PDB file of C-alpha atoms and ligand atoms in Angstrom:
ATOM      1  CA  MET Q   5     239.637-113.889 182.169  1.00 95.00           C
ATOM      2  CA  HIS Q   6     240.709-115.667 185.324  1.00 98.00           C
ATOM      3  CA  VAL Q   7     237.865-117.031 187.371  1.00 98.00           C
ATOM      4  CA  ALA Q   8     238.532-118.292 190.856  1.00 98.00           C
ATOM      5  CA  VAL Q   9     235.999-121.048 192.105  1.00 98.00           C
ATOM      6  CA  LEU Q  10     235.779-121.257 195.989  1.00 98.00           C
ATOM      7  CA  ALA Q  11     234.554-124.575 197.390  1.00 97.00           C
ATOM      8  CA  PHE Q  12     232.931-125.229 200.721  1.00 96.00           C
ATOM      9  CA  PRO Q  13     234.842-128.541 201.411  1.00 95.00           C
ATOM     10  CA  PHE Q  14     231.972-130.535 203.392  1.00 92.00           C
ATOM     11  CA  GLY Q  15     229.120-132.772 202.345  1.00 87.00           C
ATOM     12  CA  SER Q  16     228.535-132.896 198.628  1.00 84.00           C
ATOM     13  CA  HIS Q  17     228.956-129.153 198.177  1.00 89.00           C
ATOM     14  CA  ALA Q  18     232.257-129.194 196.260  1.00 92.00           C
ATOM     15  CA  LEU Q  19     231.133-131.862 193.947  1.00 89.00           C
ATOM     16  CA  SER Q  20     228.108-129.763 192.605  1.00 90.00           C
ATOM     17  CA  LEU Q  21     230.426-126.694 192.152  1.00 94.00           C
ATOM     18  CA  VAL Q  22     233.087-128.803 190.105  1.00 93.00           C
ATOM     19  CA  ASP Q  23     230.169-129.980 188.043  1.00 92.00           C
ATOM     20  CA  LEU Q  24     229.249-126.419 187.170  1.00 94.00           C
ATOM     21  CA  MET Q  25     232.825-125.364 186.687  1.00 96.00           C
ATOM     22  CA  LEU Q  26     233.552-128.152 184.330  1.00 94.00           C
ATOM     23  CA  LYS Q  27     230.421-127.117 182.100  1.00 95.00           C
ATOM     24  CA  LEU Q  28     231.758-123.491 182.095  1.00 97.00           C
ATOM     25  CA  ALA Q  29     235.195-124.381 181.306  1.00 97.00           C
ATOM     26  CA  ARG Q  30     233.974-126.492 178.192  1.00 95.00           C
ATOM     27  CA  VAL Q  31     232.219-123.470 176.826  1.00 97.00           C
ATOM     28  CA  ALA Q  32     234.744-120.762 177.899  1.00 97.00           C
ATOM     29  CA  GLN Q  33     237.961-122.238 176.702  1.00 96.00           C
ATOM     30  CA  GLU Q  34     239.895-118.953 176.792  1.00 96.00           C
ATOM     31  CA  THR Q  35     238.993-118.405 180.458  1.00 97.00           C
ATOM     32  CA  ARG Q  36     241.240-119.747 183.111  1.00 98.00           C
ATOM     33  CA  PHE Q  37     239.647-121.384 186.118  1.00 98.00           C
ATOM     34  CA  SER Q  38     241.375-121.764 189.445  1.00 98.00           C
ATOM     35  CA  PHE Q  39     239.633-124.291 191.723  1.00 97.00           C
ATOM     36  CA  LEU Q  40     240.304-123.703 195.408  1.00 98.00           C
ATOM     37  CA  ASN Q  41     239.533-126.331 197.915  1.00 97.00           C
ATOM     38  CA  THR Q  42     241.114-128.312 200.851  1.00 97.00           C
ATOM     39  CA  GLU Q  43     243.384-131.067 200.078  1.00 96.00           C
ATOM     40  CA  LYS Q  44     241.053-133.710 201.643  1.00 94.00           C
ATOM     41  CA  SER Q  45     238.042-132.543 199.734  1.00 94.00           C
ATOM     42  CA  ASN Q  46     240.052-132.193 196.301  1.00 94.00           C
ATOM     43  CA  SER Q  47     241.446-135.652 196.531  1.00 91.00           C
ATOM     44  CA  SER Q  48     238.026-137.300 197.556  1.00 89.00           C
ATOM     45  CA  ILE Q  49     236.467-135.547 194.633  1.00 88.00           C
ATOM     46  CA  PHE Q  50     239.033-136.209 191.874  1.00 86.00           C
ATOM     47  CA  LEU Q  51     239.794-139.792 192.923  1.00 82.00           C
ATOM     48  CA  ALA Q  52     236.066-140.749 193.340  1.00 73.00           C
ATOM     49  CA  ALA Q  53     234.641-138.889 190.235  1.00 69.00           C
ATOM     50  CA  ARG Q  54     237.769-139.665 187.984  1.00 76.00           C
ATOM     51  CA  VAL Q  55     237.599-136.365 186.654  1.00 77.00           C
ATOM     52  CA  THR Q  56     240.363-135.387 184.353  1.00 81.00           C
ATOM     53  CA  LEU Q  57     240.688-131.617 184.536  1.00 89.00           C
ATOM     54  CA  PRO Q  58     240.697-129.720 181.053  1.00 94.00           C
ATOM     55  CA  ASP Q  59     243.899-127.577 180.402  1.00 95.00           C
ATOM     56  CA  ASN Q  60     242.049-124.336 181.490  1.00 97.00           C
ATOM     57  CA  ILE Q  61     241.170-125.546 184.980  1.00 96.00           C
ATOM     58  CA  LYS Q  62     243.840-126.112 187.761  1.00 96.00           C
ATOM     59  CA  ALA Q  63     243.149-126.892 191.435  1.00 96.00           C
ATOM     60  CA  TYR Q  64     244.949-125.131 194.214  1.00 97.00           C
ATOM     61  CA  ILE Q  65     245.089-126.220 197.682  1.00 97.00           C
ATOM     62  CA  VAL Q  66     243.419-124.177 200.590  1.00 98.00           C
ATOM     63  CA  ALA Q  67     244.557-124.749 204.240  1.00 97.00           C
ATOM     64  CA  ASP Q  68     241.633-126.546 206.123  1.00 94.00           C
ATOM     65  CA  GLY Q  69     242.284-124.246 209.323  1.00 94.00           C
ATOM     66  CA  VAL Q  70     242.923-127.157 211.668  1.00 92.00           C
ATOM     67  CA  PRO Q  71     245.785-126.282 214.035  1.00 89.00           C
ATOM     68  CA  LEU Q  72     248.821-128.764 214.267  1.00 86.00           C
ATOM     69  CA  ASN Q  73     248.225-131.570 216.870  1.00 86.00           C
ATOM     70  CA  ARG Q  74     244.648-130.678 217.233  1.00 86.00           C
ATOM     71  CA  VAL Q  75     242.621-133.352 219.157  1.00 87.00           C
ATOM     72  CA  PHE Q  76     238.962-133.549 217.884  1.00 85.00           C
ATOM     73  CA  SER Q  77     235.906-133.978 220.261  1.00 85.00           C
ATOM     74  CA  GLY Q  78     234.193-136.034 217.779  1.00 83.00           C
ATOM     75  CA  ASP Q  79     231.710-133.235 216.900  1.00 86.00           C
ATOM     76  CA  PRO Q  80     231.597-133.077 213.066  1.00 82.00           C
ATOM     77  CA  ILE Q  81     230.745-129.276 213.114  1.00 89.00           C
ATOM     78  CA  GLU Q  82     234.082-128.691 214.800  1.00 91.00           C
ATOM     79  CA  ARG Q  83     236.011-129.174 211.368  1.00 91.00           C
ATOM     80  CA  VAL Q  84     233.474-126.815 209.891  1.00 93.00           C
ATOM     81  CA  GLU Q  85     233.984-123.994 212.353  1.00 93.00           C
ATOM     82  CA  LEU Q  86     237.796-124.278 212.156  1.00 94.00           C
ATOM     83  CA  PHE Q  87     237.673-124.093 208.516  1.00 96.00           C
ATOM     84  CA  ILE Q  88     235.401-120.978 208.390  1.00 95.00           C
ATOM     85  CA  LYS Q  89     237.242-119.166 210.814  1.00 95.00           C
ATOM     86  CA  GLU Q  90     240.538-119.139 208.943  1.00 95.00           C
ATOM     87  CA  ALA Q  91     238.723-119.265 205.394  1.00 97.00           C
ATOM     88  CA  PRO Q  92     238.895-115.569 204.493  1.00 97.00           C
ATOM     89  CA  GLU Q  93     242.707-115.517 204.948  1.00 97.00           C
ATOM     90  CA  ASN Q  94     243.360-119.032 203.548  1.00 97.00           C
ATOM     91  CA  PHE Q  95     241.398-118.446 200.431  1.00 98.00           C
ATOM     92  CA  LYS Q  96     243.122-115.104 199.793  1.00 97.00           C
ATOM     93  CA  THR Q  97     246.553-116.954 200.224  1.00 97.00           C
ATOM     94  CA  ALA Q  98     245.554-119.628 197.514  1.00 98.00           C
ATOM     95  CA  MET Q  99     244.035-116.875 195.107  1.00 98.00           C
ATOM     96  CA  ASP Q 100     247.621-115.116 195.448  1.00 97.00           C
ATOM     97  CA  MET Q 101     249.193-118.281 194.460  1.00 97.00           C
ATOM     98  CA  ALA Q 102     246.903-118.612 191.467  1.00 98.00           C
ATOM     99  CA  VAL Q 103     247.511-115.203 190.289  1.00 98.00           C
ATOM    100  CA  ALA Q 104     251.290-115.604 190.762  1.00 98.00           C
ATOM    101  CA  GLU Q 105     251.295-118.803 188.754  1.00 96.00           C
ATOM    102  CA  THR Q 106     248.975-117.670 186.014  1.00 95.00           C
ATOM    103  CA  GLY Q 107     250.253-114.072 185.704  1.00 96.00           C
ATOM    104  CA  ARG Q 108     246.517-113.289 185.385  1.00 96.00           C
ATOM    105  CA  LYS Q 109     244.578-111.025 187.987  1.00 97.00           C
ATOM    106  CA  ILE Q 110     241.315-112.574 189.030  1.00 98.00           C
ATOM    107  CA  SER Q 111     238.393-111.048 187.179  1.00 97.00           C
ATOM    108  CA  CYS Q 112     235.569-112.988 188.711  1.00 98.00           C
ATOM    109  CA  LEU Q 113     234.702-115.150 191.896  1.00 98.00           C
ATOM    110  CA  ILE Q 114     232.363-118.114 191.711  1.00 98.00           C
ATOM    111  CA  THR Q 115     231.911-119.483 195.214  1.00 97.00           C
ATOM    112  CA  ASP Q 116     229.696-121.651 197.221  1.00 96.00           C
ATOM    113  CA  ALA Q 117     226.998-119.447 198.794  1.00 94.00           C
ATOM    114  CA  PHE Q 118     227.998-120.662 202.374  1.00 92.00           C
ATOM    115  CA  LEU Q 119     231.340-118.571 201.755  1.00 95.00           C
ATOM    116  CA  SER Q 120     229.516-115.355 202.425  1.00 93.00           C
ATOM    117  CA  PHE Q 121     232.766-113.365 203.024  1.00 96.00           C
ATOM    118  CA  ALA Q 122     233.676-113.904 199.332  1.00 97.00           C
ATOM    119  CA  GLY Q 123     231.172-111.041 198.724  1.00 97.00           C
ATOM    120  CA  SER Q 124     233.611-108.534 200.286  1.00 96.00           C
ATOM    121  CA  ILE Q 125     236.643-110.070 198.943  1.00 97.00           C
ATOM    122  CA  ALA Q 126     235.070-109.410 195.566  1.00 97.00           C
ATOM    123  CA  GLU Q 127     233.924-106.014 196.493  1.00 97.00           C
ATOM    124  CA  ASN Q 128     237.607-105.213 197.605  1.00 96.00           C
ATOM    125  CA  LEU Q 129     238.896-106.381 194.188  1.00 96.00           C
ATOM    126  CA  SER Q 130     235.968-104.678 192.366  1.00 97.00           C
ATOM    127  CA  ILE Q 131     235.166-107.861 190.474  1.00 98.00           C
ATOM    128  CA  PRO Q 132     231.655-109.683 190.238  1.00 98.00           C
ATOM    129  CA  TRP Q 133     230.699-112.346 192.836  1.00 98.00           C
ATOM    130  CA  ILE Q 134     228.589-115.104 191.848  1.00 97.00           C
ATOM    131  CA  PRO Q 135     227.404-117.249 194.927  1.00 96.00           C
ATOM    132  CA  VAL Q 136     226.298-120.577 194.010  1.00 95.00           C
ATOM    133  CA  TRP Q 137     223.597-122.533 196.210  1.00 92.00           C
ATOM    134  CA  THR Q 138     224.662-126.073 196.035  1.00 84.00           C
ATOM    135  CA  PRO Q 139     222.110-127.990 198.249  1.00 77.00           C
ATOM    136  CA  VAL Q 140     218.487-128.470 197.055  1.00 74.00           C
ATOM    137  CA  PRO Q 141     216.597-125.236 196.473  1.00 73.00           C
ATOM    138  CA  HIS Q 142     213.940-125.887 199.093  1.00 78.00           C
ATOM    139  CA  SER Q 143     216.346-125.193 201.846  1.00 77.00           C
ATOM    140  CA  LEU Q 144     217.264-121.702 200.231  1.00 78.00           C
ATOM    141  CA  SER Q 145     213.569-120.915 200.092  1.00 81.00           C
ATOM    142  CA  ALA Q 146     212.973-122.006 203.690  1.00 82.00           C
ATOM    143  CA  HIS Q 147     215.793-119.406 204.754  1.00 79.00           C
ATOM    144  CA  ILE Q 148     214.453-116.752 202.570  1.00 82.00           C
ATOM    145  CA  TYR Q 149     210.914-117.117 203.816  1.00 84.00           C
ATOM    146  CA  ASN Q 150     211.887-117.545 207.301  1.00 85.00           C
ATOM    147  CA  ASP Q 151     213.747-114.216 207.136  1.00 84.00           C
ATOM    148  CA  MET Q 152     210.697-112.536 205.571  1.00 86.00           C
ATOM    149  CA  ILE Q 153     208.556-113.814 208.354  1.00 86.00           C
ATOM    150  CA  ARG Q 154     210.752-112.663 211.011  1.00 84.00           C
ATOM    151  CA  GLN Q 155     211.069-109.127 209.355  1.00 84.00           C
ATOM    152  CA  ARG Q 156     207.313-108.913 209.193  1.00 83.00           C
ATOM    153  CA  TYR Q 157     206.850-110.182 212.684  1.00 80.00           C
ATOM    154  CA  ALA Q 158     209.156-107.804 214.056  1.00 74.00           C
ATOM    155  CA  GLN Q 159     207.637-104.882 212.219  1.00 62.00           C
ATOM    156  CA  PHE Q 160     204.221-105.524 213.680  1.00 55.00           C
ATOM    157  CA  SER Q 161     205.365-106.305 217.224  1.00 51.00           C
ATOM    158  CA  TYR Q 162     206.954-102.819 217.298  1.00 47.00           C
ATOM    159  CA  SER Q 163     204.001-100.803 215.773  1.00 41.00           C
TER     160      SER Q 163
HETATM  161  C1  NAG V  30     243.571-133.013 193.735  1.00 71.47           C
HETATM  162  O1  NAG V  30     243.600-134.478 194.020  1.00 71.47           O
HETATM  163  C2  NAG V  30     243.873-135.271 192.745  1.00 71.47           C
HETATM  164  C3  NAG V  30     243.593-136.740 193.096  1.00 71.47           C
HETATM  165  O2  NAG V  30     244.160-137.081 194.289  1.00 71.47           O
HETATM  166  C4  NAG V  30     245.395-135.077 192.677  1.00 71.47           C
HETATM  167  O3  NAG V  30     245.953-135.622 191.524  1.00 71.47           O
HETATM  168  C5  NAG V  30     245.792-133.574 192.446  1.00 71.47           C
HETATM  169  O4  NAG V  30     247.162-133.385 192.483  1.00 71.47           O
HETATM  170  C6  NAG V  30     245.224-132.886 193.548  1.00 71.47           C
HETATM  171  N1  NAG V  30     245.450-131.367 193.477  1.00 71.47           N
HETATM  172  C7  NAG V  30     246.217-130.618 194.147  1.00 71.47           C
HETATM  173  C8  NAG V  30     246.382-129.257 193.715  1.00 71.47           C
HETATM  174  O5  NAG V  30     247.002-131.040 195.132  1.00 71.47           O
HETATM  175  C1  NAG V  31     238.199-105.802 202.380  1.00 71.47           C
HETATM  176  O1  NAG V  31     239.007-104.752 202.559  1.00 71.47           O
HETATM  177  C2  NAG V  31     238.730-104.068 203.933  1.00 71.47           C
HETATM  178  C3  NAG V  31     239.743-102.826 203.910  1.00 71.47           C
HETATM  179  O2  NAG V  31     240.897-102.873 203.378  1.00 71.47           O
HETATM  180  C4  NAG V  31     239.405-104.931 204.897  1.00 71.47           C
HETATM  181  O3  NAG V  31     239.211-104.654 206.145  1.00 71.47           O
HETATM  182  C5  NAG V  31     238.613-106.235 204.706  1.00 71.47           C
HETATM  183  O4  NAG V  31     239.158-107.299 205.610  1.00 71.47           O
HETATM  184  C6  NAG V  31     238.587-106.952 203.482  1.00 71.47           C
HETATM  185  N1  NAG V  31     237.585-108.025 203.431  1.00 71.47           N
HETATM  186  C7  NAG V  31     238.090-109.102 202.908  1.00 71.47           C
HETATM  187  C8  NAG V  31     237.217-110.257 203.026  1.00 71.47           C
HETATM  188  O5  NAG V  31     239.272-109.468 202.350  1.00 71.47           O
END
């Protein structure tokens, strides 16, 4: 088994995912975990948390999508948008690296739920996708109910 774990490298998202991965890696010692994250988020997690990775986890760097010589406007969303735009290709490149290095095909994707494109990568590889919701659960329930209310409302307004 080779599980690729794809992080959303903003806020505390990646840290929660690392926490889960460490627990899984402890109980599934035959499974190889490849942790894919940007360089900046990787070093802030592993320096701050002083985590030493067990032998069955290895981190790989994913490009952050920021073009060379980019001048930032100061809007914090800008980095997120640049990252997301290139994320499918950049994660696929890092996954290829992990496959080449381990000689094992990826058999499962565990990703931050924000990386919704991972569903179609998993589908293309015919492997399971496990999206993980890392923020507090209330925000997920707000999204879900918001959607339900809009669906119902749309239904009533057209009938
Ligand atoms: C991730 O960050 C840690 C801490 O700075 C560093 O030791 C490690 O080499 C980094 N991993 C990669 C793949 O660069
Ligand atoms: C999945 O495969 C289709 C068809 O080859 C391709 O167009 C699409 O970009 C792939 N999706 C991802 C996220 O790689």
